[in-house]
Short mmCIF file of C-alpha atoms and ligand atoms in Angstrom, two decimals:
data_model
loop_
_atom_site.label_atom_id
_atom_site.label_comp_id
_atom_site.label_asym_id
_atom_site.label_seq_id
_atom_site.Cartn_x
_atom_site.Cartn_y
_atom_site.Cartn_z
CA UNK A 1 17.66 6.29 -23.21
CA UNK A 2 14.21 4.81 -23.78
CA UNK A 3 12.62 5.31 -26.68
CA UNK A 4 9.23 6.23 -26.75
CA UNK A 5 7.15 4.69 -29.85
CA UNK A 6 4.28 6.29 -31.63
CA UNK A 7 0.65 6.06 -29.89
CA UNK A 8 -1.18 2.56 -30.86
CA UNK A 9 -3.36 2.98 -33.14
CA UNK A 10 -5.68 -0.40 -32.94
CA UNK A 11 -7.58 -0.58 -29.51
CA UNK A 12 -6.50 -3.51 -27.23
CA UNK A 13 -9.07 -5.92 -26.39
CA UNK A 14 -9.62 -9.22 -24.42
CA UNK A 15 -12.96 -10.00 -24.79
CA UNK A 16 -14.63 -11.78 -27.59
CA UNK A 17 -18.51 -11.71 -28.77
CA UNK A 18 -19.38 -15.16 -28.37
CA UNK A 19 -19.34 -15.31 -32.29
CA UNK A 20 -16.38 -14.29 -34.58
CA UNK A 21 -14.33 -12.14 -32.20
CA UNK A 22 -12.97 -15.01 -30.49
CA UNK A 23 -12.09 -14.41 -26.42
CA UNK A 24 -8.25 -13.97 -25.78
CA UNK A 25 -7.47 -14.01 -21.51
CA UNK A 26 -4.68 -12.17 -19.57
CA UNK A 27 -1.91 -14.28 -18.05
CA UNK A 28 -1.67 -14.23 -14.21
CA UNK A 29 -5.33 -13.89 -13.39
CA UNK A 30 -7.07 -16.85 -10.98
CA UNK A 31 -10.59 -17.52 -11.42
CA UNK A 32 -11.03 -16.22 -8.09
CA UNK A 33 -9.70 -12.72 -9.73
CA UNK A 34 -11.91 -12.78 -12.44
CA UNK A 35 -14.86 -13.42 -10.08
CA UNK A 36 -13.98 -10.09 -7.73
CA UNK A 37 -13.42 -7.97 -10.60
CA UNK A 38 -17.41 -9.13 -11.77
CA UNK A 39 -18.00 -7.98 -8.15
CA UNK A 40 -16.53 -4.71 -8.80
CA UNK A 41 -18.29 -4.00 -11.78
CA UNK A 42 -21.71 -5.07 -10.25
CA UNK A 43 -20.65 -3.03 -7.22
CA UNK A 44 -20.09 0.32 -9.26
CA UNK A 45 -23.41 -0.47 -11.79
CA UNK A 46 -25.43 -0.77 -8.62
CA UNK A 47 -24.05 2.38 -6.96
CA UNK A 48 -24.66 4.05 -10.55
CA UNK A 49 -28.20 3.04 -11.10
CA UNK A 50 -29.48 3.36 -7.39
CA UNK A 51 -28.02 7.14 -7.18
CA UNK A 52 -30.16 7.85 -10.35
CA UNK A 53 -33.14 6.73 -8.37
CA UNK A 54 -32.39 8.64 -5.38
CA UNK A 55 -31.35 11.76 -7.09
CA UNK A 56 -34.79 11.22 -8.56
CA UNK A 57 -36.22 10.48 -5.09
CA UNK A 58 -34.52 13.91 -3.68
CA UNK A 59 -32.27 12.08 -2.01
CA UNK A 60 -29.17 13.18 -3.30
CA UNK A 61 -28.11 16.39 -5.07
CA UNK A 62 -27.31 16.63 -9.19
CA UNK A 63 -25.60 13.16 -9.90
CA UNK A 64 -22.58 12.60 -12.60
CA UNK A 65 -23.75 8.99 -14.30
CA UNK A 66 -21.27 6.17 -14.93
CA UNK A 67 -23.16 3.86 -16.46
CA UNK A 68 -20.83 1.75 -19.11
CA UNK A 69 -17.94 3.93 -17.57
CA UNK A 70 -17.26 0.68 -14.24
CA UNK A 71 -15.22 -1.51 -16.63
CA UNK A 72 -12.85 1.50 -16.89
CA UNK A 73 -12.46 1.94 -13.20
CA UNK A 74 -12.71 -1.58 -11.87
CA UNK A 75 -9.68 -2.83 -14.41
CA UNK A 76 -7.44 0.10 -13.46
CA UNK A 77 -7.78 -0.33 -10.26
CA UNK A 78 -7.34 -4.16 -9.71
CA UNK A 79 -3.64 -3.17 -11.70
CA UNK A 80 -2.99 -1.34 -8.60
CA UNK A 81 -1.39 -1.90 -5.01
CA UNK A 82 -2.98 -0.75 -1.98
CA UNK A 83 -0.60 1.98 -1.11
CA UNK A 84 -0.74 3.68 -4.78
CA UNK A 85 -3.05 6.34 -5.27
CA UNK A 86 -5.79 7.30 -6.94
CA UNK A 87 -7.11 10.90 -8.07
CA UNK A 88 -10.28 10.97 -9.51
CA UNK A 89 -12.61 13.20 -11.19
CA UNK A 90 -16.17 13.49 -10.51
CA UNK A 91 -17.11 10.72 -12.92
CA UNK A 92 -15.33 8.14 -10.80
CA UNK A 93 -16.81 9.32 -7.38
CA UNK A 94 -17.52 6.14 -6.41
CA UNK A 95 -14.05 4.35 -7.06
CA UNK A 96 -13.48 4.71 -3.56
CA UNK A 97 -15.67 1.87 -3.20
CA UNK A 98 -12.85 -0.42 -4.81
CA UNK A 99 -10.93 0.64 -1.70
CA UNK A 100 -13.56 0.14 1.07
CA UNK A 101 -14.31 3.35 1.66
CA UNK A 102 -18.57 2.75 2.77
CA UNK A 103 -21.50 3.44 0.24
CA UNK A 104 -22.77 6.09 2.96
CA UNK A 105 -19.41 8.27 2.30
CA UNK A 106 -19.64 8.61 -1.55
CA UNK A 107 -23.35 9.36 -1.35
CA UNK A 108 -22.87 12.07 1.73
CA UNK A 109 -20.41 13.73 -0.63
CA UNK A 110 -23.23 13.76 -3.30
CA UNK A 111 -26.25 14.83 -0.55
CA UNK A 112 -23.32 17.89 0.48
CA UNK A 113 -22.92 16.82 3.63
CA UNK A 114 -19.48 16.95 5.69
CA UNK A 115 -19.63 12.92 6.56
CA UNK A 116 -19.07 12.68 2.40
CA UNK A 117 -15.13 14.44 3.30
CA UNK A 118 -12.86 11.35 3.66
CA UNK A 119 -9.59 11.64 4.41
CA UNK A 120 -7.03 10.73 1.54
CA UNK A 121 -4.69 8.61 3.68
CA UNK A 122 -7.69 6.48 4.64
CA UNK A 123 -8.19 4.77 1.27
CA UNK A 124 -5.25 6.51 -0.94
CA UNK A 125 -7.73 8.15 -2.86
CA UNK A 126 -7.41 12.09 -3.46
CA UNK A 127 -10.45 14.05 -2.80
CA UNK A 128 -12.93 14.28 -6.33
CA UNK A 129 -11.72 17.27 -8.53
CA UNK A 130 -14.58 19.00 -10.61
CA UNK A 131 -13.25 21.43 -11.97
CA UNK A 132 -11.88 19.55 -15.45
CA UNK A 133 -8.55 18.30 -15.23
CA UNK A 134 -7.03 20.22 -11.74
CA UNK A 135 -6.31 16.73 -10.44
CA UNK A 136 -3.47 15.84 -13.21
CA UNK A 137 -1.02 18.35 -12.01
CA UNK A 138 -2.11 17.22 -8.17
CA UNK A 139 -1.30 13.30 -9.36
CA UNK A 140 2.32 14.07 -11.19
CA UNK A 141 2.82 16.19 -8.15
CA UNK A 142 2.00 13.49 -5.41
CA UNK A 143 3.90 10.70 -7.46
CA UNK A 144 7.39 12.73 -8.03
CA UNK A 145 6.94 13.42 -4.21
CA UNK A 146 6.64 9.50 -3.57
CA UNK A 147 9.08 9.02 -5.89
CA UNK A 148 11.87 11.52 -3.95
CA UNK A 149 10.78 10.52 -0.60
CA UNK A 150 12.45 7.16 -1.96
CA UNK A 151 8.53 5.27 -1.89
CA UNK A 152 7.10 2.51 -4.15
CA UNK A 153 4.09 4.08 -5.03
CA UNK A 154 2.28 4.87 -8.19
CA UNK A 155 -0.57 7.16 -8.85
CA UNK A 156 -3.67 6.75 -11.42
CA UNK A 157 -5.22 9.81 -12.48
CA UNK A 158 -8.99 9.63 -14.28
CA UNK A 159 -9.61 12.20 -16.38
CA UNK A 160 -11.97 12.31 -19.49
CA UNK A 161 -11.29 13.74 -23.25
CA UNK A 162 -12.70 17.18 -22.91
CA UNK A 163 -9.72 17.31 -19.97
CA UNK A 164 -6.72 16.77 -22.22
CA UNK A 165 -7.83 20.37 -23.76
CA UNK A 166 -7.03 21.66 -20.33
CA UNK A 167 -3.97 23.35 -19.14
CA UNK A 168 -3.51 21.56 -15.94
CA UNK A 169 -3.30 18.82 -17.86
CA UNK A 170 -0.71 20.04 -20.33
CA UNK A 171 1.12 21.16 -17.09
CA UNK A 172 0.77 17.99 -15.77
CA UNK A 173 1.81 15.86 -18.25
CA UNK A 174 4.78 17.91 -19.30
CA UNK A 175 6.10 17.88 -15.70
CA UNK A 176 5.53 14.00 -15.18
CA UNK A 177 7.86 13.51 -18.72
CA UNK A 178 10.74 15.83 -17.47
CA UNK A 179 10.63 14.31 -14.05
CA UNK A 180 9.93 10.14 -15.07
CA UNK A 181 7.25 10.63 -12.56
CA UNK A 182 5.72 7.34 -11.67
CA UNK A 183 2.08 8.29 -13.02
CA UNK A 184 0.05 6.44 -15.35
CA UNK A 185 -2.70 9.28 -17.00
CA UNK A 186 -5.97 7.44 -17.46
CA UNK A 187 -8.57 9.10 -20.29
CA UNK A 188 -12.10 7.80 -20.39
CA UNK A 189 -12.32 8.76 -23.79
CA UNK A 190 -16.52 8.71 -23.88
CA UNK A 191 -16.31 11.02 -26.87
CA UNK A 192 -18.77 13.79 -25.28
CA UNK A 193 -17.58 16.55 -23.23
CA UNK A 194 -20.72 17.56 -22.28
CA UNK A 195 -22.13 18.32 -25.66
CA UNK A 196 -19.01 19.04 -27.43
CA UNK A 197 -17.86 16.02 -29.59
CA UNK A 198 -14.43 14.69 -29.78
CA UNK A 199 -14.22 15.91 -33.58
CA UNK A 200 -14.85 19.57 -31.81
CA UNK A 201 -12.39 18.60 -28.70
CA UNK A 202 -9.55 18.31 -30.83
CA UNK A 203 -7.75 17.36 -34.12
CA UNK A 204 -5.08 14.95 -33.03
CA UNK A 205 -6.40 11.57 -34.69
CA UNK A 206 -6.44 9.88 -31.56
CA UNK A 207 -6.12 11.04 -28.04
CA UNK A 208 -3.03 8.44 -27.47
CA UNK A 209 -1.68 10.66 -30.24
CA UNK A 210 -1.28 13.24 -27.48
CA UNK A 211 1.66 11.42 -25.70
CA UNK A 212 4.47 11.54 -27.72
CA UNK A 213 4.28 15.31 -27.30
CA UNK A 214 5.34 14.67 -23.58
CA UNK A 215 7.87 11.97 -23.85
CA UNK A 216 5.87 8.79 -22.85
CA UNK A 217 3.61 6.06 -24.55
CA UNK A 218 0.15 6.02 -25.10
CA UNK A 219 -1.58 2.93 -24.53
CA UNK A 220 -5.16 2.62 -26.49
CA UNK A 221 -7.57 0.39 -25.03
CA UNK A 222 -11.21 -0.60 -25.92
CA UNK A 223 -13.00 1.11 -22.23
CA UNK A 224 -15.39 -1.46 -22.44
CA UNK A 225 -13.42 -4.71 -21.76
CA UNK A 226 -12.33 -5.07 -18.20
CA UNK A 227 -9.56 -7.23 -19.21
CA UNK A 228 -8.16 -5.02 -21.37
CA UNK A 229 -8.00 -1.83 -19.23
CA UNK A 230 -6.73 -4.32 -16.37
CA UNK A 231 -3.86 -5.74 -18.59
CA UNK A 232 -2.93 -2.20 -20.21
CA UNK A 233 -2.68 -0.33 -16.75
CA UNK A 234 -0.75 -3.65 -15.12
CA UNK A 235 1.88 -2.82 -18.14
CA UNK A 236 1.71 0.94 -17.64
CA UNK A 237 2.37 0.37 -13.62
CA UNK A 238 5.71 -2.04 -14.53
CA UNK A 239 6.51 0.97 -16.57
CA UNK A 240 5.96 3.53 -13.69
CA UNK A 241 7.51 1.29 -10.81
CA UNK A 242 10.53 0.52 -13.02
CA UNK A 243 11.40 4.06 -12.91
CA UNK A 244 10.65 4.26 -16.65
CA UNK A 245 8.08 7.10 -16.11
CA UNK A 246 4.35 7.91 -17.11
CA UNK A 247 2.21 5.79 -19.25
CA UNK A 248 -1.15 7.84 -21.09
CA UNK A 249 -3.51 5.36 -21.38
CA UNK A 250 -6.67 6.46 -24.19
CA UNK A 251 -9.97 4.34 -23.08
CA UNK A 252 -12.22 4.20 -25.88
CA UNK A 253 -16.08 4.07 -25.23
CA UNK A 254 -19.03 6.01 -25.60
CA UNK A 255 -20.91 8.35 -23.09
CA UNK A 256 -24.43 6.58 -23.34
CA UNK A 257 -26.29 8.00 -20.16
CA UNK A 258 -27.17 12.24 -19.93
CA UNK A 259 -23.53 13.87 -18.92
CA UNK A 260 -25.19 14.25 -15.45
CA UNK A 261 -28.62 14.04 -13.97
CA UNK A 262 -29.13 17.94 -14.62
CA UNK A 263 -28.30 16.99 -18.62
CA UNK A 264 -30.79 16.95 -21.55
CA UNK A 265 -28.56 14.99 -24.41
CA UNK A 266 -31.46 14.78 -26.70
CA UNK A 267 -30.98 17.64 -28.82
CA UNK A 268 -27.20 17.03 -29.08
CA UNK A 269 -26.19 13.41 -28.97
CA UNK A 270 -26.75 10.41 -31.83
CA UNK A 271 -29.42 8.31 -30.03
CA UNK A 272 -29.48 5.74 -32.38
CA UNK A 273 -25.65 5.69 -31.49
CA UNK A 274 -26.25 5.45 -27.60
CA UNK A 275 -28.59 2.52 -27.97
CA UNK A 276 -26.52 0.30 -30.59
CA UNK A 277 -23.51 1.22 -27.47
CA UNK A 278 -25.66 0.15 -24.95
CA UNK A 279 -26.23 -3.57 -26.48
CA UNK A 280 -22.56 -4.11 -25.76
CA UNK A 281 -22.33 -2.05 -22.07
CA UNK A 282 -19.17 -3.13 -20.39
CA UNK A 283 -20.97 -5.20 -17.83
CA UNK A 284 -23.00 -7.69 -19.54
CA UNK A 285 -20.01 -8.20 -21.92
CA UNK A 286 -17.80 -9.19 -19.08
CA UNK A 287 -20.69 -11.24 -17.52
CA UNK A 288 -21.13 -13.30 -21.07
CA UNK A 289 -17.49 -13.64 -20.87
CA UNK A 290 -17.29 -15.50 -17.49
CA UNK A 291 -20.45 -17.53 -18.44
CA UNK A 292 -18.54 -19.13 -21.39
CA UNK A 293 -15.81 -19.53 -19.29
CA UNK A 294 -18.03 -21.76 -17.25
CA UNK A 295 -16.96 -19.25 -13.92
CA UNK A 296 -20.20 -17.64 -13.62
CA UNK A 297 -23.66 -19.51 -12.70
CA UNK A 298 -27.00 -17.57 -12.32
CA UNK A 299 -27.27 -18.43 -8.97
CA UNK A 300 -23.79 -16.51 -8.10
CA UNK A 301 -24.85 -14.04 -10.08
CA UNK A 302 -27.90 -13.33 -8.50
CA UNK A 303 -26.06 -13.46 -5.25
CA UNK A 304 -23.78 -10.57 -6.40
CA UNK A 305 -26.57 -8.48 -7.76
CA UNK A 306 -28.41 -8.81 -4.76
CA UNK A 307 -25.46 -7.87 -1.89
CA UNK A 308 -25.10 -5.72 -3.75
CA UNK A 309 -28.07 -4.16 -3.72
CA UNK A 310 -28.79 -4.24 0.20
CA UNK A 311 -25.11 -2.54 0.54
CA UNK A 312 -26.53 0.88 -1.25
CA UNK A 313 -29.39 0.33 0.80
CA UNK A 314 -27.72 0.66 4.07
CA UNK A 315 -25.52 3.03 3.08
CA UNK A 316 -28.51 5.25 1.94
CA UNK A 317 -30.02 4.46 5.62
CA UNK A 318 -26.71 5.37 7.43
CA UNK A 319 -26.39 8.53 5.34
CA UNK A 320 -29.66 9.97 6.04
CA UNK A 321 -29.14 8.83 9.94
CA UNK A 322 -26.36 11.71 9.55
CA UNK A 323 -27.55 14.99 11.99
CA UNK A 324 -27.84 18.07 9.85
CA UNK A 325 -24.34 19.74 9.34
CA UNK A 326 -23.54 23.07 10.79
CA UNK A 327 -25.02 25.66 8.38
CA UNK A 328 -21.55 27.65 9.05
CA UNK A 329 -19.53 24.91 7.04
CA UNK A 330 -20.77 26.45 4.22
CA UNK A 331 -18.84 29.90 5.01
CA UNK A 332 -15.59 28.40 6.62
CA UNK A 333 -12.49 27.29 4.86
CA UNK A 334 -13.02 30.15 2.11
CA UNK A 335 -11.40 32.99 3.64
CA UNK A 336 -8.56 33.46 6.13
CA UNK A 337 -10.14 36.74 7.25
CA UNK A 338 -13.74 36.09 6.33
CA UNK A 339 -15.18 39.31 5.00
CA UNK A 340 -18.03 40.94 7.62
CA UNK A 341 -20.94 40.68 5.01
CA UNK A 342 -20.51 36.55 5.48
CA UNK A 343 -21.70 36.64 9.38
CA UNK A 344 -24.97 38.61 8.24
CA UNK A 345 -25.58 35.84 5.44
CA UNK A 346 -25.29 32.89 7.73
CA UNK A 347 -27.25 34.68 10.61
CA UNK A 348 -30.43 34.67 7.51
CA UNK A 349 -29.50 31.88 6.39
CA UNK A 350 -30.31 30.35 10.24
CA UNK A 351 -33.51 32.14 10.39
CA UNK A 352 -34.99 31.17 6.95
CA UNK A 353 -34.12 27.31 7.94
CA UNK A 354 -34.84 28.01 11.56
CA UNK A 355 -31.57 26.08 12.22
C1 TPP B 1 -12.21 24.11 -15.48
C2 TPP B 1 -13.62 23.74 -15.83
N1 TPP B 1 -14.19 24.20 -16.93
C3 TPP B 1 -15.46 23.86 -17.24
C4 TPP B 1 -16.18 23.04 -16.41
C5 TPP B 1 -17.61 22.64 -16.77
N2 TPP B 1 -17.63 21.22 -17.16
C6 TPP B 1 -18.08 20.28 -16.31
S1 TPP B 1 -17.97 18.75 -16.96
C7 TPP B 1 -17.33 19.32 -18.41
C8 TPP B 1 -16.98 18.37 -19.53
C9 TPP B 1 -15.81 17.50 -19.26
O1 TPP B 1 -15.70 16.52 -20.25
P1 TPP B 1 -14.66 15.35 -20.15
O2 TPP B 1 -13.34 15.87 -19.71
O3 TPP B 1 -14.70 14.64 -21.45
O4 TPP B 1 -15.21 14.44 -18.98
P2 TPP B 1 -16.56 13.59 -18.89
O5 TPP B 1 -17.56 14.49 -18.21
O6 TPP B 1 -16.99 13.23 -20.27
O7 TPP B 1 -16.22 12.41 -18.04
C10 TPP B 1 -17.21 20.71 -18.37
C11 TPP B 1 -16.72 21.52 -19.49
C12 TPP B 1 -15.55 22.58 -15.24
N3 TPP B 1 -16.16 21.75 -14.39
N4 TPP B 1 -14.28 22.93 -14.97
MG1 MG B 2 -15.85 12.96 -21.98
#
C-alpha cells in the first residue's frame, strides 16, 4: 500500500534572486532545454500581451489574461510526452501553442469563429472548459480510459483555486483516488477567483491541504519558477506512469492582470500587492536566471522576442483572412430537434446582418 504523506507545506523553488536566495538547477535538463523552455515562456507572454492589444483593437472578443500565469504552463508541459493530454481551462487557452497548434487557431476561438474548433487528437489537448472546473472529471475520465485501454498516457488538468470549491472537481478527484487514475491535477493558485480571495475560497490552510482528502499527494510549488513547476510535474508524471495514481499539484502566485479584459480589479484587489508581484513576474525571473547562467545573450534574446512577435502577427493576418462563418452555427449542435422559434431567429438574424 502506498502511503500518502501530508501536503508540503514550504513551496518548492529553483530559482534564486541573484542576491541571497542562491539558484539551485534540476538534474537532467541540457542547456538546449533550458533555452526552449525561455522560448515557451516568451511565446505565451507575447500571445498574452498582443491579445490585450487586439481585444483593445476589436479584434478579438472579451480576453482571459495570463500574464505571470506562462511559467505555470510552459514547466508543466515540458514534464510531459507528446501523446499525454492536456485539459485546460480558459486561462491556459493558448497552451496549445506548446503543442503546435498555429497562433491563428487560439485567437479564432477567441474572435468566435469555427476555424478556433481544433480537434483534440490533433495536438492532445481537450477543447477549453469555461465553465469552472467541468474539465477535472473529463481529465480523470480520459486517463482511467487510457489507463484500461492498456495506454501509456497521462493527463494534466489546469484548473485555478476558485475551482477546487467546485463539485466536478470533488467528483473528479475522488474518482481519480479510487481508480489510481494516471492524472496529475494542476491548481494555479493566483489567489483571486474573480474578486473572491482565497481567505473567502476556503479554510483549508493550503490548497495542497486538499489532497489527502482523496488519497494522493499534494505537491506545493512557487508558480513563478519554471524550474520548479517543471521538476514537480516530472515527479508527479513518474508517479502517474508508475501506476501509483494522481498527483495535486498547488502553484502558488498571484493574479496581477484584471481577471479578464471585461474586469475592473480596482475596487477589489491590493494594488500595491499586484505591483510589488509584478517586480518578480515569472518571465524576467527565468530570463535573469539564464543570464547568470551565462546561456542567455541579448542578442538571442532579442531574436526570441522578436519571432516571436511576427508569429502573432501572422496568425492575426491568417485569422482575419477567415470568410465569415455561417450565421446558422450559432443555432446548431444545441438541440436534437431544434425548437421552431430558432428558424425565425436566424432568418432576422440574416436580415439585420444582411448575411
Ligand atoms: C460553473 C461556473 N460558475 C461560475 C462561473 C463564473 N466564473 C468565471 S471565472 C470564475 C472564477 C474562477 O476562479 P479560479 O478557479 O480561481 O480561476 P482563475 O480565473 O483565477 O484562473 C467564475 C466564478 C463559471 N464560469 N462557471
Ligand atoms: Mg484563481
Amino acid at each position: 500500500m502506498s502511503q500518502v504523506l501530508p501536503a508540503e507545506g514550504g513551496l518548492r523553488r529553483i530559482i534564486g534572486d541573484g542576491a541571497t536566495l542562491p539558484d539551485g538547477e534540476v538534474e537532467g535538463l541540457s542547456a538546449d532545454d533550458l533555452l526552449a523552455l525561455y522560448r515557451n515562456l516568451v511565446l505565451l507572454r507575447t500571445y498574452d500581451e498582443r491579445s490585450v492589444v487586439y481585444h483593445r483593437q476589436g479584434r478579438i472578443g472579451t480576453y482571459a489574461i495570463f500574464w505571470n500565469h506562462e511559467a505555470m504552463q510552459v514547466g508543466s508541459v515540458f514534464a510531459l510526452e507528446e501523446r499525454d493530454w492536456i485539459f485546460p481551462s480558459y486561462r491556459d487557452s493558448a497552451i496549445g501553442l506548446l503543442r503546435g497548434m498555429p497562433v491563428s487557431t487560439v485567437l479564432s476561438w477567441w474572435r468566435g469563429h469555427p476555424a478556433g474548433w481544433w480537434n483534440p487528437h490533433d495536438y492532445n489537448v481537450a477543447s477549453i472548459c469555461v465553465p469552472i472546473g467541468t474539465q477535472v472529471p473529463h481529465a480523470v475520465g480520459f486517463a482511467w480510459g487510457s489507463r484500461l485501454k492498456g495506454e501509456d498516457r497521462v493527463a494534466i488538468v489546469n484548473f485555478g483555486d476558485g475551482a477546487t470549491s467546485e463539485g466536478s472537481f470533488h467528483e473528479g478527484a475522488t474518482f481519480a483516488g479510487v481508480m489510481k487514475a494516471p492524472v496529475i491535477f494542476f491548481c494555479n493558485n493566483n489567489q483571486w477567483a474573480i474578486s473572491t480571495p482565497l481567505a473567502k475560497q476556503t479554510a483549508a490552510p493550503t490548497l495542497a491541504d486538499k489532497a489527502i482528502g482523496y488519497g494522493m499527494p499534494g505537491l506545493r510549488v512557487d508558480g513563478g519558477d519554471v524550474l520548479a513547476v517543471y521538476e514537480a510535474t516530472r515527479e508527479a508524471v513518474a508517479r502517474a506512469r508508475a501506476g501509483e495514481g494522481p498527483t495535486f499539484i498547488e502553484a502558488v502566485t498571484y493574479r496581477v492582470a484584471p481577471h479578464a479584459t471585461a474586469d475592473d480589479p480596482s475596487s477589489y484587489i491590493d494594488e500595491e500587492r499586484v505591483e510589488e508581484e509584478k517586480e518578480h513576474e515569472c518571465v524576467g525571473r527565468y530570463e535573469r536566471y539564464l543570464k547568470r547562467l551565462g546561456l542567455l545573450t541579448e542578442e538571442h534574446e532579442e531574436q526570441v522576442r522578436k519571432g516571436a512577435l511576427e508569429l502573432m502577427r501572422a496568425g492575426m493576418a491568417e485569422a482575419e483572412a477567415e470568410p465569415p462563418p455561417d450565421l446558422a452555427l450559432v443555432f446548431e449542435h444545441a438541440y436534437a430537434a431544434p425548437p421552431p422559434g430558432l428558424a425565425d431567429d436566424l432568418a432576422e438574424l440574416r436580415r439585420i446582418l444582411g448575411q
